[in-house]
Structure formats: structure tokens, C-alpha cells
mmCIF file of C-alpha atoms and ligand atoms in Angstrom:
data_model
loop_
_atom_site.group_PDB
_atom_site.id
_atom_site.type_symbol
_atom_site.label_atom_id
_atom_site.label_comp_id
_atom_site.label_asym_id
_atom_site.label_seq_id
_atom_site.Cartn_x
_atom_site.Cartn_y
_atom_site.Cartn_z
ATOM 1 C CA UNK A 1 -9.245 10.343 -24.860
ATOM 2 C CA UNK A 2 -10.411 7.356 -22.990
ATOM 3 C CA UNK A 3 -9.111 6.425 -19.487
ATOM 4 C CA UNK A 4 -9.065 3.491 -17.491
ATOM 5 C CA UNK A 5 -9.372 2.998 -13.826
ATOM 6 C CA UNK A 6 -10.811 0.648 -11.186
ATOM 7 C CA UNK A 7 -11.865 1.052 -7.486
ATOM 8 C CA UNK A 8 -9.895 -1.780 -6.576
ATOM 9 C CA UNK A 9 -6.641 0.187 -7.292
ATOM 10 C CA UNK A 10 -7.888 2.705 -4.127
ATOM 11 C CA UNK A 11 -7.756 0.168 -1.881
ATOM 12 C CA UNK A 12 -4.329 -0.285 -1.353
ATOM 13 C CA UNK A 13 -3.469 2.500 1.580
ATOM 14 C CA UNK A 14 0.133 1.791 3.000
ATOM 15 C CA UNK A 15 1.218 3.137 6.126
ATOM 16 C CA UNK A 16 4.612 3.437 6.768
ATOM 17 C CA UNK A 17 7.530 4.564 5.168
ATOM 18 C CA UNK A 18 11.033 4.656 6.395
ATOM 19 C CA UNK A 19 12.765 8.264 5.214
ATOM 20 C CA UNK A 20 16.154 9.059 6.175
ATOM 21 C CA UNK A 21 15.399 6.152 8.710
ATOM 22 C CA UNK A 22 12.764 8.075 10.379
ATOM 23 C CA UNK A 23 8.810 6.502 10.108
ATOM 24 C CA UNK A 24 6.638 8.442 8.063
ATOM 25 C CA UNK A 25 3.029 8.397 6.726
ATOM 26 C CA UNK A 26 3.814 7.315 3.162
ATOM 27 C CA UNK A 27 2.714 9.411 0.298
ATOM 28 C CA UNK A 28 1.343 6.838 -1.668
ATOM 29 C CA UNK A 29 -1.792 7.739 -0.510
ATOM 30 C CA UNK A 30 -5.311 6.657 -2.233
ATOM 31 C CA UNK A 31 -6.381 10.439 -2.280
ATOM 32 C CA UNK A 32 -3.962 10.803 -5.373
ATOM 33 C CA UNK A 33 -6.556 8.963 -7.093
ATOM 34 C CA UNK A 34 -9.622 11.707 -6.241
ATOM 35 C CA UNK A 35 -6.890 14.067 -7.705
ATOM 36 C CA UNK A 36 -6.039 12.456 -10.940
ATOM 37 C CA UNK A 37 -9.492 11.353 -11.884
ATOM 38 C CA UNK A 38 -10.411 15.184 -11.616
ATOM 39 C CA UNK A 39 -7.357 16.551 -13.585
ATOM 40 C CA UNK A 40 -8.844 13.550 -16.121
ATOM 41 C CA UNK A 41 -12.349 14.871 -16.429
ATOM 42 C CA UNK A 42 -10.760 18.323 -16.782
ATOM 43 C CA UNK A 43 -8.706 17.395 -20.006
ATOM 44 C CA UNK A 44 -11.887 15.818 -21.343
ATOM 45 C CA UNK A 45 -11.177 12.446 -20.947
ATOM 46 C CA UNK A 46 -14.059 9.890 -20.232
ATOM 47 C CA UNK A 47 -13.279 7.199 -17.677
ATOM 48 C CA UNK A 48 -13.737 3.490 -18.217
ATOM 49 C CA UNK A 49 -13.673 0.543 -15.566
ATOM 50 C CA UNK A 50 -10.875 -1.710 -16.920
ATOM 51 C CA UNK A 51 -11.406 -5.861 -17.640
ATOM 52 C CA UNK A 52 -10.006 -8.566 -15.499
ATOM 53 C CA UNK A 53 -7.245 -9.569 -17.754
ATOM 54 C CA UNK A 54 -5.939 -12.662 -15.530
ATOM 55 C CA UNK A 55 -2.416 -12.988 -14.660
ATOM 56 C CA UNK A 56 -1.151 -13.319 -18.576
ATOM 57 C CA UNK A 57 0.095 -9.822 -19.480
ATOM 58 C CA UNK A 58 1.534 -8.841 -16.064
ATOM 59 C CA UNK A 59 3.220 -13.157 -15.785
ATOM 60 C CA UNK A 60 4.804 -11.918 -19.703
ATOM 61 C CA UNK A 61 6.734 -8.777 -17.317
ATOM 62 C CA UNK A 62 7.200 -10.461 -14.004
ATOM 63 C CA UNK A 63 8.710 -13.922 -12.906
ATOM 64 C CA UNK A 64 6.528 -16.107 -11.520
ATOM 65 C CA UNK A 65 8.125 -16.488 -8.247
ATOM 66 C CA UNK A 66 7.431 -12.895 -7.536
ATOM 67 C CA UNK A 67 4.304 -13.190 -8.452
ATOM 68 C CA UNK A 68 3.286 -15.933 -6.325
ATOM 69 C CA UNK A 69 5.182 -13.951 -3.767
ATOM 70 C CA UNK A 70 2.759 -11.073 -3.961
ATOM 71 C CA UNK A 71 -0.229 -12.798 -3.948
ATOM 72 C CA UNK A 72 0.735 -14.847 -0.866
ATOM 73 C CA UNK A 73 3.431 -12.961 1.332
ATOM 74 C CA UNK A 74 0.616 -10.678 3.265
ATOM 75 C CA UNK A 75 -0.954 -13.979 4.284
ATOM 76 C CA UNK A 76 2.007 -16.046 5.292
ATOM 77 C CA UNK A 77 3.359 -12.689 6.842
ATOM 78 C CA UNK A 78 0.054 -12.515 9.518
ATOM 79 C CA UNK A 79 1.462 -16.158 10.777
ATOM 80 C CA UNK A 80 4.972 -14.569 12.593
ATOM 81 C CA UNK A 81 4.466 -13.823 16.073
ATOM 82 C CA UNK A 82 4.829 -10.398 16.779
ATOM 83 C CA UNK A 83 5.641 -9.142 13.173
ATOM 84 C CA UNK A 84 4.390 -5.448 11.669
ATOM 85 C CA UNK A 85 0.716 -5.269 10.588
ATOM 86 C CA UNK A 86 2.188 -4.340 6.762
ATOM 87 C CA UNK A 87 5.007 -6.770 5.153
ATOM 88 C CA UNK A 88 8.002 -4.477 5.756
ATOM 89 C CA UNK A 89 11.783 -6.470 4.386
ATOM 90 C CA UNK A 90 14.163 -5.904 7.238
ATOM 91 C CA UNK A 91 17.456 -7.708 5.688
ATOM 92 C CA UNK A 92 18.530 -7.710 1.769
ATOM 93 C CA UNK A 93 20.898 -10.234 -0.132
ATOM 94 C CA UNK A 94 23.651 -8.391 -1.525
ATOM 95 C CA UNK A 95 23.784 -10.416 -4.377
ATOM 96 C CA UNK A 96 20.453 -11.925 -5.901
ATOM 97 C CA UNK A 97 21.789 -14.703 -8.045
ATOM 98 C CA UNK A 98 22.212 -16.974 -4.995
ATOM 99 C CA UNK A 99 19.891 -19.667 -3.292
ATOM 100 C CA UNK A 100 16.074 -18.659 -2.461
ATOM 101 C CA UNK A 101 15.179 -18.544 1.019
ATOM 102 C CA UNK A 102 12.030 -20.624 2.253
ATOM 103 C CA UNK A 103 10.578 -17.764 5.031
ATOM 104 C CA UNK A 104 8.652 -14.908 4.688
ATOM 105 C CA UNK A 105 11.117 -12.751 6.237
ATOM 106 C CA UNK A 106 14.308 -14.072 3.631
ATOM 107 C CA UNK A 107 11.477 -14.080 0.703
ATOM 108 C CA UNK A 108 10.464 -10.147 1.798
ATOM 109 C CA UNK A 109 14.254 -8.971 1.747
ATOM 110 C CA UNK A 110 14.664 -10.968 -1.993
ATOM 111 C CA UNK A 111 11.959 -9.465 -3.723
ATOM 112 C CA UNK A 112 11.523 -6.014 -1.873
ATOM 113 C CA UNK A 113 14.200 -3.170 -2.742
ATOM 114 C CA UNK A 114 13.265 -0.971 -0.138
ATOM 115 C CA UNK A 115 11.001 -0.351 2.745
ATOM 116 C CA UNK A 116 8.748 2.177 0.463
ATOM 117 C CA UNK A 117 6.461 -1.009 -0.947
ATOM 118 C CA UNK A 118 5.110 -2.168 2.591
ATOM 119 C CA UNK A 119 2.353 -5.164 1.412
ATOM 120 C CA UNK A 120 -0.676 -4.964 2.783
ATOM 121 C CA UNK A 121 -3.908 -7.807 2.134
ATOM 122 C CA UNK A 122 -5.441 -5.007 0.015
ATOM 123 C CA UNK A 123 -1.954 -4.581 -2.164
ATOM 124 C CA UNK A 124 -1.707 -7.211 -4.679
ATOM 125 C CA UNK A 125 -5.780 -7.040 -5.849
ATOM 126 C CA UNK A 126 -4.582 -2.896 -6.000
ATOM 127 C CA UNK A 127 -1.464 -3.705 -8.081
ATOM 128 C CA UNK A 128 -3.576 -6.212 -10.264
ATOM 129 C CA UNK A 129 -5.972 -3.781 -11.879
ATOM 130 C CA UNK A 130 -3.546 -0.908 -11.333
ATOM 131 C CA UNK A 131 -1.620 -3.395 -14.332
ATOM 132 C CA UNK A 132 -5.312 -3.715 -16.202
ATOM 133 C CA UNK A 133 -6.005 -0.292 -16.278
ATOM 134 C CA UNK A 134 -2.612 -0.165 -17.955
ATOM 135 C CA UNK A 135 -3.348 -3.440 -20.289
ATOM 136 C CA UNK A 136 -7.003 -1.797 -21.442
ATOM 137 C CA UNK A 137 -5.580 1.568 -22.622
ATOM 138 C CA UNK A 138 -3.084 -0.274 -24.615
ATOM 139 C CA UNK A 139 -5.377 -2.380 -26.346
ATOM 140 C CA UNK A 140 -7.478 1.391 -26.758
ATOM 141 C CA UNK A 141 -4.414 2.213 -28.791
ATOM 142 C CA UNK A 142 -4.117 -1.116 -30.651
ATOM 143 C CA UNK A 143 -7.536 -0.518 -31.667
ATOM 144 C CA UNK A 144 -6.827 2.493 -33.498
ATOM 145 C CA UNK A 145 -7.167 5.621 -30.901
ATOM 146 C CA UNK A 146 -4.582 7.866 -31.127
ATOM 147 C CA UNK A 147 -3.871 7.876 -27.773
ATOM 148 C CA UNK A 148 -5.098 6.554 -23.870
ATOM 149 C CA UNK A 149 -4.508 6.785 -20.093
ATOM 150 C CA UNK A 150 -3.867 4.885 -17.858
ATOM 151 C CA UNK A 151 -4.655 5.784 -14.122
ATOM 152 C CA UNK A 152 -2.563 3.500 -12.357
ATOM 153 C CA UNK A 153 -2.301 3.319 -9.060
ATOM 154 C CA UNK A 154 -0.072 1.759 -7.640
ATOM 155 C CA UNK A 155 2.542 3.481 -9.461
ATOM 156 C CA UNK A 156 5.330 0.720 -11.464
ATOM 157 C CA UNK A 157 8.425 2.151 -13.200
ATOM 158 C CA UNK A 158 10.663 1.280 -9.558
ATOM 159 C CA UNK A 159 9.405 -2.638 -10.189
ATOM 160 C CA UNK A 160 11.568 -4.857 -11.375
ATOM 161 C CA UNK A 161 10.911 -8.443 -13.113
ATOM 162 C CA UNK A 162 10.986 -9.464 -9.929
ATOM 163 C CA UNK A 163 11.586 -6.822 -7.561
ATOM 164 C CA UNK A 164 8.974 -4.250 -5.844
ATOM 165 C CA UNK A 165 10.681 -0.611 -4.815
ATOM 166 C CA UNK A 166 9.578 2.883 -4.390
ATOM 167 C CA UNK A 167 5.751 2.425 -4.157
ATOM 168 C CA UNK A 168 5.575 0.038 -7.001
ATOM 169 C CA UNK A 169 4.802 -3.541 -7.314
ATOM 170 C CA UNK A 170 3.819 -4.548 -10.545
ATOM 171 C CA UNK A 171 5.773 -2.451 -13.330
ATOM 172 C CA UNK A 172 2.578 -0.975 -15.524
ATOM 173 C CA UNK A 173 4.402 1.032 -17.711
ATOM 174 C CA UNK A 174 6.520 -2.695 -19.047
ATOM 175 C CA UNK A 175 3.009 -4.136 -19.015
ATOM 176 C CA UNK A 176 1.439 -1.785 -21.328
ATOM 177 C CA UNK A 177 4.947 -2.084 -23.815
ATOM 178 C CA UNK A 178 4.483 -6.038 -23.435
ATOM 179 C CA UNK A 179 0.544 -5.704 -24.863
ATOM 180 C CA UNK A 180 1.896 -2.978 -27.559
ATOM 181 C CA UNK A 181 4.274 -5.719 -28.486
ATOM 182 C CA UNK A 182 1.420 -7.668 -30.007
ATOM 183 C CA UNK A 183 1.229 -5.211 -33.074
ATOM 184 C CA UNK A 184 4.606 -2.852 -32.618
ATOM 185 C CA UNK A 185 7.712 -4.683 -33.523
ATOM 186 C CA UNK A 186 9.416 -1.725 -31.770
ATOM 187 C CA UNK A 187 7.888 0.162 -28.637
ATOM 188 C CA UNK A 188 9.803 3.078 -26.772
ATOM 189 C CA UNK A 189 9.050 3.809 -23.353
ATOM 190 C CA UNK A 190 9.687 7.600 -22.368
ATOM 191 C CA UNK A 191 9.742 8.112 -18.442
ATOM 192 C CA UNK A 192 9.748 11.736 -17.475
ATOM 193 C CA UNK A 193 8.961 10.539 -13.586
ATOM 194 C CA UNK A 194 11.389 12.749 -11.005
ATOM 195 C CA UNK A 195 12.633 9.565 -10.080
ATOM 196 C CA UNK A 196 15.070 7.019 -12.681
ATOM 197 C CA UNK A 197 12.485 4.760 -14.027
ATOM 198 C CA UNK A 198 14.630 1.553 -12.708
ATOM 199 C CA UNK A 199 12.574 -1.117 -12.914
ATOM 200 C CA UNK A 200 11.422 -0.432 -16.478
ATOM 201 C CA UNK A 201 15.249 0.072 -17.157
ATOM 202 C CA UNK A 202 16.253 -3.401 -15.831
ATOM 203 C CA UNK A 203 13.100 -5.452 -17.381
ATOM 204 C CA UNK A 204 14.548 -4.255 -20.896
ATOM 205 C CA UNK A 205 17.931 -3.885 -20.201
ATOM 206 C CA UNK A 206 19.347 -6.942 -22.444
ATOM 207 C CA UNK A 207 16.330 -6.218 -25.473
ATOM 208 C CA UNK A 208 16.997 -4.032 -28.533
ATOM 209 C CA UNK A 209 12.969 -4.024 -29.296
ATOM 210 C CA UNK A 210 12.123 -1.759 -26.512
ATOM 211 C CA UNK A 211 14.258 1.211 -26.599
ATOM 212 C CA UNK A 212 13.767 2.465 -22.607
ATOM 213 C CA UNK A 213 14.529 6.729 -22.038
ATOM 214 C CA UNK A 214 14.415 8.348 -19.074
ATOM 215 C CA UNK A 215 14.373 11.899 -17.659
ATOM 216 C CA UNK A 216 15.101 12.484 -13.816
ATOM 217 C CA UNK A 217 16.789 13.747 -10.884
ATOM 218 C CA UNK A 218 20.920 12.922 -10.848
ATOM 219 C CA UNK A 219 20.570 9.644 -8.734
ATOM 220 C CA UNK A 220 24.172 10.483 -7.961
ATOM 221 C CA UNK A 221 22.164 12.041 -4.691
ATOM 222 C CA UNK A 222 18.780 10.789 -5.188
ATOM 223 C CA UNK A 223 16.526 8.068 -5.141
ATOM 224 C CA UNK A 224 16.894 5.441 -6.630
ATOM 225 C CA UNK A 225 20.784 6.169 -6.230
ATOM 226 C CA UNK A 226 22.079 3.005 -7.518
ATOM 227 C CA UNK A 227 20.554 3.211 -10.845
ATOM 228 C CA UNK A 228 19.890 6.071 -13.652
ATOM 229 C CA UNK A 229 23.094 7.180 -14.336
ATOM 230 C CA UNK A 230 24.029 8.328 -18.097
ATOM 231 C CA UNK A 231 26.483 5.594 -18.199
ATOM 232 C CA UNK A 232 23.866 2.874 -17.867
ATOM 233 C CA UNK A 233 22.805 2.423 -21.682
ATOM 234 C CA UNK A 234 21.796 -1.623 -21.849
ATOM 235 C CA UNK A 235 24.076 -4.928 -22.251
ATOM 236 C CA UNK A 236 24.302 -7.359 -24.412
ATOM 237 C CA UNK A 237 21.894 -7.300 -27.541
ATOM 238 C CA UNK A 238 20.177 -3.981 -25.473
ATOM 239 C CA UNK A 239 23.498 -2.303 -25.498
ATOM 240 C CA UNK A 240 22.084 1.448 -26.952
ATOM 241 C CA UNK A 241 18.723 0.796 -26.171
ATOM 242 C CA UNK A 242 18.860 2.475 -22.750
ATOM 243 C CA UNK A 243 19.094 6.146 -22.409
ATOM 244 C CA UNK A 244 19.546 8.101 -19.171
ATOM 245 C CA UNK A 245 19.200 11.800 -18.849
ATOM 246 C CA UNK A 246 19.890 12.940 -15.092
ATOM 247 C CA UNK A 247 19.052 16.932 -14.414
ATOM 248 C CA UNK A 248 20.567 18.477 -11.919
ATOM 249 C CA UNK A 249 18.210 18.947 -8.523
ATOM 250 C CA UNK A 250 16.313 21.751 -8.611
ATOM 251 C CA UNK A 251 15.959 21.957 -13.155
ATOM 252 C CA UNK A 252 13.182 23.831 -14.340
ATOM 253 C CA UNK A 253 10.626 24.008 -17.481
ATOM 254 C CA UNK A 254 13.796 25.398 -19.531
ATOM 255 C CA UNK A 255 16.235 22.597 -18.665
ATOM 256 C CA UNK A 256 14.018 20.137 -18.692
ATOM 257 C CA UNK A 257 12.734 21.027 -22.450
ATOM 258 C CA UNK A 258 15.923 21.078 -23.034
ATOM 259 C CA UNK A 259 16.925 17.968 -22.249
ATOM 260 C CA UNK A 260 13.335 15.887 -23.498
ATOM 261 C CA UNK A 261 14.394 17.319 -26.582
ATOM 262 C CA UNK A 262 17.546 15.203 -26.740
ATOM 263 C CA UNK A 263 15.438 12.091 -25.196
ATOM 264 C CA UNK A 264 13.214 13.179 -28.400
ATOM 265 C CA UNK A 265 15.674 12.718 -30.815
ATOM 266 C CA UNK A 266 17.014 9.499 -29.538
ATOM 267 C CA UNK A 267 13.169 8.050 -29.745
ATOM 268 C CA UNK A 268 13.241 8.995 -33.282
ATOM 269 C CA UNK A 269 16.322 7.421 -34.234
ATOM 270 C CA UNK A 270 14.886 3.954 -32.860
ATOM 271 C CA UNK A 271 11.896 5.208 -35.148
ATOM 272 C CA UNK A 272 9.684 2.933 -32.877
ATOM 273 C CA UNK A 273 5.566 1.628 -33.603
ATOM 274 C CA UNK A 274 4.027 2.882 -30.832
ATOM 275 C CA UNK A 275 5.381 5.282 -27.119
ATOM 276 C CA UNK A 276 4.367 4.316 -24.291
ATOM 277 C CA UNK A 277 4.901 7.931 -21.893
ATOM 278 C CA UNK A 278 5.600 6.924 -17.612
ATOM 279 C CA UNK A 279 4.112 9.857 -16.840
ATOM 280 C CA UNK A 280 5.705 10.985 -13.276
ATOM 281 C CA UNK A 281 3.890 14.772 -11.878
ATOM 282 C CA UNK A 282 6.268 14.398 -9.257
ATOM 283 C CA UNK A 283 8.916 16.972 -11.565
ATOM 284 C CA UNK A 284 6.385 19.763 -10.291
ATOM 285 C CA UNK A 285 8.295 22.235 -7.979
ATOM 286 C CA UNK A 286 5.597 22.036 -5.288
ATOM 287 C CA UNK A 287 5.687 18.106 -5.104
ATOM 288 C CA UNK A 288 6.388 16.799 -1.645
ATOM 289 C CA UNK A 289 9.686 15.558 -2.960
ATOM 290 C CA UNK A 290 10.795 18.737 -4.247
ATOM 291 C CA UNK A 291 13.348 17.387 -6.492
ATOM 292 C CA UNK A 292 13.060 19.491 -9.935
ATOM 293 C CA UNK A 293 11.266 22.877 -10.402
ATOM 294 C CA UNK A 294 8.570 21.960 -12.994
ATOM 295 C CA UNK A 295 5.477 24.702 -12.932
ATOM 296 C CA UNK A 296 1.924 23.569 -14.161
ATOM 297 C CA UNK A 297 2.544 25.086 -17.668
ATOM 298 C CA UNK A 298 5.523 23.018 -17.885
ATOM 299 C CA UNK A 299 3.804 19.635 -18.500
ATOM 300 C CA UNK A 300 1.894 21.178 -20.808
ATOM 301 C CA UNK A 301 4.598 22.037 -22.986
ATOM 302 C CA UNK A 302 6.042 18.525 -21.876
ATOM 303 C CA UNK A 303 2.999 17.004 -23.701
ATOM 304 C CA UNK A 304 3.101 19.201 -26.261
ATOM 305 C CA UNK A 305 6.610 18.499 -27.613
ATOM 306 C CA UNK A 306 5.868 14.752 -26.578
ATOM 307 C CA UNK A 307 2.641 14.889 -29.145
ATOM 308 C CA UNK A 308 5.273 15.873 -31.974
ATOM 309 C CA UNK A 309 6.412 12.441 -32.411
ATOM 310 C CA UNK A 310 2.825 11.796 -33.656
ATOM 311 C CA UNK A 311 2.963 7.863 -32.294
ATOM 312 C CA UNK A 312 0.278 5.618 -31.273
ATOM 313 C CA UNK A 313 0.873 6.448 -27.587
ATOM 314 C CA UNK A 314 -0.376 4.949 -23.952
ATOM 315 C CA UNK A 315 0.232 7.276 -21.191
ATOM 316 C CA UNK A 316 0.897 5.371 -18.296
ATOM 317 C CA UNK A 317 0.726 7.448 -14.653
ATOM 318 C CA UNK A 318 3.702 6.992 -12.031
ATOM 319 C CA UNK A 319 4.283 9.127 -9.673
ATOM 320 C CA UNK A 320 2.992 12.777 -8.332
ATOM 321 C CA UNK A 321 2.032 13.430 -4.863
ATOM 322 C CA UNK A 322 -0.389 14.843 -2.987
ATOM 323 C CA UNK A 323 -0.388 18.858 -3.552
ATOM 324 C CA UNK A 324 -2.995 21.539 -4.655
ATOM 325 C CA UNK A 325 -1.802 21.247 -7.998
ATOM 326 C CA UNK A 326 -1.385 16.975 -8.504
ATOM 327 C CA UNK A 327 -5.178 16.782 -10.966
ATOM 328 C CA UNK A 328 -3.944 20.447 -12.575
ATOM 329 C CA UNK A 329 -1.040 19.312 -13.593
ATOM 330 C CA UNK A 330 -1.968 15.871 -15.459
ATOM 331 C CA UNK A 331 -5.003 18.433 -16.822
ATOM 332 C CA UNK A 332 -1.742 20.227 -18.049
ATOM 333 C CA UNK A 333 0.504 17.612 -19.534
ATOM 334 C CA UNK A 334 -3.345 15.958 -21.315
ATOM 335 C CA UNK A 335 -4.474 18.962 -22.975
ATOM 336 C CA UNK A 336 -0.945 19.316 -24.067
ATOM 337 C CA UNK A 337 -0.161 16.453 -25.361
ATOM 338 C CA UNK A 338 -3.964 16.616 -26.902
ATOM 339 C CA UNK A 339 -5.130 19.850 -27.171
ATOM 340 C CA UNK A 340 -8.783 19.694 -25.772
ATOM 341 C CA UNK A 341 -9.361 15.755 -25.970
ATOM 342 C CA UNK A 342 -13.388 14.017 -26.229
HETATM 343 ZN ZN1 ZN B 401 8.664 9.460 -8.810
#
């Protein structure tokens, strides 16, 4: 199986990261990279430096004022006396449908849902071919392989069209599904991330051609919190294109088989042209967040049953942080999903 990566997407190394209100180092941390190239190599796959694509498939997910607001913010953000070396919102609207502030400060608090995306100058070129690696391994698949991965890094599913959250900045896993587009009339996106895949959720939330499933800890008390709950299923034309499957904290391999078979079943009743997986390791039991019980063996079996539906499928990583087992357990879900892949 091919894989696509750039070095660009390691430079990106945020600092902070406000949990429970305390400071903390973030976990985002470049070294995930070292980790998931390894588990990579492990399953087989070779690794190939992805194109400069240009702003097209990433402008065809996100709104170009956010975009602009990426690009720019870190810059503009260095010109406030006194203000925090990484661009860090400090107020949110409560409603987004109103007027758009001029400053950098109003601009941060519109288009950042949290204070887990801090911005630094390295961020957007990061996010950029974080997005390419994503756009490169879909056109693999277009081009007849069965399958590819996508390292990304930065992670996407918390990004909105034009929202960053939760590490994520540019939503990878809506990018790839945008390129797939091209040939799929129908793409499903299957996120089996610890965390609700929110952003991906909200970018397809009206459409009936992307059908959007994902498997995660009950927000009810967990991040993201304000979206991922079972009642959430789409509006207007998307109205039972959205699928949420919350597990109770703490689920393990059994209970979460359990439940990706249901999200299984629903992807084959949409009967879609191609699956694009947002493949979260953060599920694993000894994952900083501790929020399910996966073991290593687990994602195999996760790419295993995932293999079954036998789709043209683009693998996009999210989340998994940094613990012994982060590069075993993408080896695991691979050579599931693959069996021993050249
Ligand atoms: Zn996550």
C-alpha cells in the first residue's frame, strides 16, 4: 500500500494547551510522526512525498475566509503588543451567523473552537501538505489501488468549513471525500477516532452524497461535548446521512466490534463508491486520553471487518498519541485491513 507524507507536516510543534483550564504541553506533538511512519514501514507500506496541490481541493472543503485567516492570522497576530508567542482565541461568539470582526483577536475567537489549535508561523504550511498527503492517496485510489494512507499530520476530523478545534485545522479526511467525489457519486466517511469526528459531521451535514459515520466516546462527558450525539443524524436534504455511535467510556475490542458492525451495516445500505476510514489510534487503552479500552489486536480486527466492505478505500490518520504502542497499533489496524500489504 502506498503512503503519503511530507516533512513540512513535522514542522508544526504547538505548545500549549489549556486542559481543565490548567496549561499543558500539548500532545500534538511532531514525534507522532517518527511513530506512524514506523508502524507504516512495518505493515509494508512504501512512503511517497506528496505534490503541491495549490489551494483547490482544500478551498472545495473550507470557506475562503478561513482560509485566508490561516494563512495570515500568525503574522497579523506578532503585531499586538504583548500578545502569546502562538495565536491562542481568548473570547468566542455565541452565535456565528452575526457580523465579522476586523481584529485578530475577534477573527481568532470566530474561527477557533477551542484553545487546542494554537497557530503558530510553521502551522498553516503543516496543515497544507498534511491536506496533500490526504489529496495524493486519494487520487492513489482513483487510479485503481485498492487502497492508500494518508499520514496526516495535523490531524482534521475536529475542523470545520470554517472552524479549527481539537488539533485540527484543515479537515483531511473531507478533503480526501471532496477528491473521491471526482469519480464516486457516493463516498462514506467512517471515523473510528476516540473523539466525535465534528468537523467532518458539520461539512456534510445538509448533503445526502456523503453519508458521514462515526464511532466514539459519549460526548455527553467528553470532548467534543457539544456534538456526536446519536440524535444528530443530518438536516435538510442530509437528514439520514449522519450516523453517530457514542460507546460508553472505558468500551473495549468487544463493544466496539460490536458497535462498527452496526456503523457497517449502515455504510452498506448507502451502498457508497468509495470509504474514506478517519483513522483515530487514540481508542487504544494506553492512549494519553484514556477514553476507550482498545488493545493492539483490536485495530487489527477493526481493519479487518472494515476490509469486508471490499471498497476503494483512503485511510486518512487523525488522532493517536504519543505511547509505546502509537506505530504498533496503525501496524495493527494496516495489516488488518490488508493482510501483509507491498
Ligand atoms: Zn481523537
Amino acid at each position: 500500500m502506498k503512503a503519503f507524507y511530507a516533512e513540512e507536516q513535522k514542522r508544526h510543534d504547538p505548545k500549549a494547551f489549556l486542559s481543565s483550564g490548567a496549561p499543558q504541553p500539548n500532545p500534538e506533538q511532531p514525534e507522532r510522526v517518527e511513530r506512524l511512519l514506523a508502524g507504516a514501514l512495518s505493515a509494508g507500506c512504501t512512503i511517497e512525498r506528496p505534490r503541491n496541490h495549490g489551494l483547490g481541493p482544500v478551498a472545495a472543503v473550507h470557506t475562503p475566509e478561513y482560509l485566508d485567516f490561516l494563512e495570515h492570522i500568525y503574522a497579523r497576530w506578532q503585531r499586538i503588543e504583548g500578545a502569546s508567542a502562538e495565536v491562542i482565541p481568548n473570547i468566542h461568539p455565541i452565535a456565528r451567523n452575526g457580523s465579522y470582526p476586523a481584529s485578530a483577536v475577534g477573527q481568532a475567537g470566530y474561527h477557533m473552537a477551542d484553545t487546542a489549535c494554537p497557530i503558530s508561523g510553521e502551522t498553516w504550511q503543516s496543515a497544507l501538505w498534511s491536506a496533500w498527503s490526504a489529496v495524493d492517496a486519494a487520487e492513489a485510489v482513483m487510479s485503481g489501488a485498492p487502497a492508500a494512507y494518508a499520514l496526516c499530520r495535523p490531524p482534521g476530523h475536529h475542523a470545520f468549513a470554517d472552524v479549527a478545534g481539537g488539533f485540527c485545522f484543515i479537515n483531511n479526511s473531507a478533503v480526501a471525500a471532496r477528491v473521491l467525489h471526482k469519480q464516486a457519486a457516493r463516498v462514506a466517511i467512517l471515523d473510528v477516532d476516540l473523539h466525535h469526528g465534528n468537523g467532518t459531521q458539520g461539512i456534510f451535514y445538509a448533503r445526502p452524497d456523503v453519508l458521514t459515520v462515526s464511532l466514539h466516546a459519549d460526548p455527553v462527558r467528553f470532548y467534543p461535548f457539544f456534538w456526536g450525539h446519536a440524535d444528530e443524524r443530518g438536516e435538510g436534504l442530509g437528514l439520514g446521512y449522519n450516523f453517530n455511535l457514542p460507546l460508553p467510556r472505558k468500551s473495549a475490542d468487544a463493544a466496539f466490534l460490536e458497535v462498527l458492525a452496526v456503523a457497517l451495516q449502515r455504510i452498506r445500505a448507502f451502498s457508497p463508491d468509495a470509504l474514506v476510514v478517519a483513522l483515530g489510534l487514540d481508542a487504544f487503552e494506553g492512549d494519553p486520553f484514556g477514553g476507550l479500552s482498545m488493545t493492539t489486536p483490536g485495530f487489527s480486527r477493526i481493519g479487518e471487518a472494515i476490509a469486508k466492505l471490499d471498497l476503494p478505500t483512503v485511510i486518512v490518520q487523525e488522532g493517536g498519541y504519543l505511547c509505546d504502542e502509537l506505530g504498533d497499533n496503525l501496524t495493527a489496524f494496516l495489516t488488518g485491513f490488508g493482510g501483509k500489504m507491498r
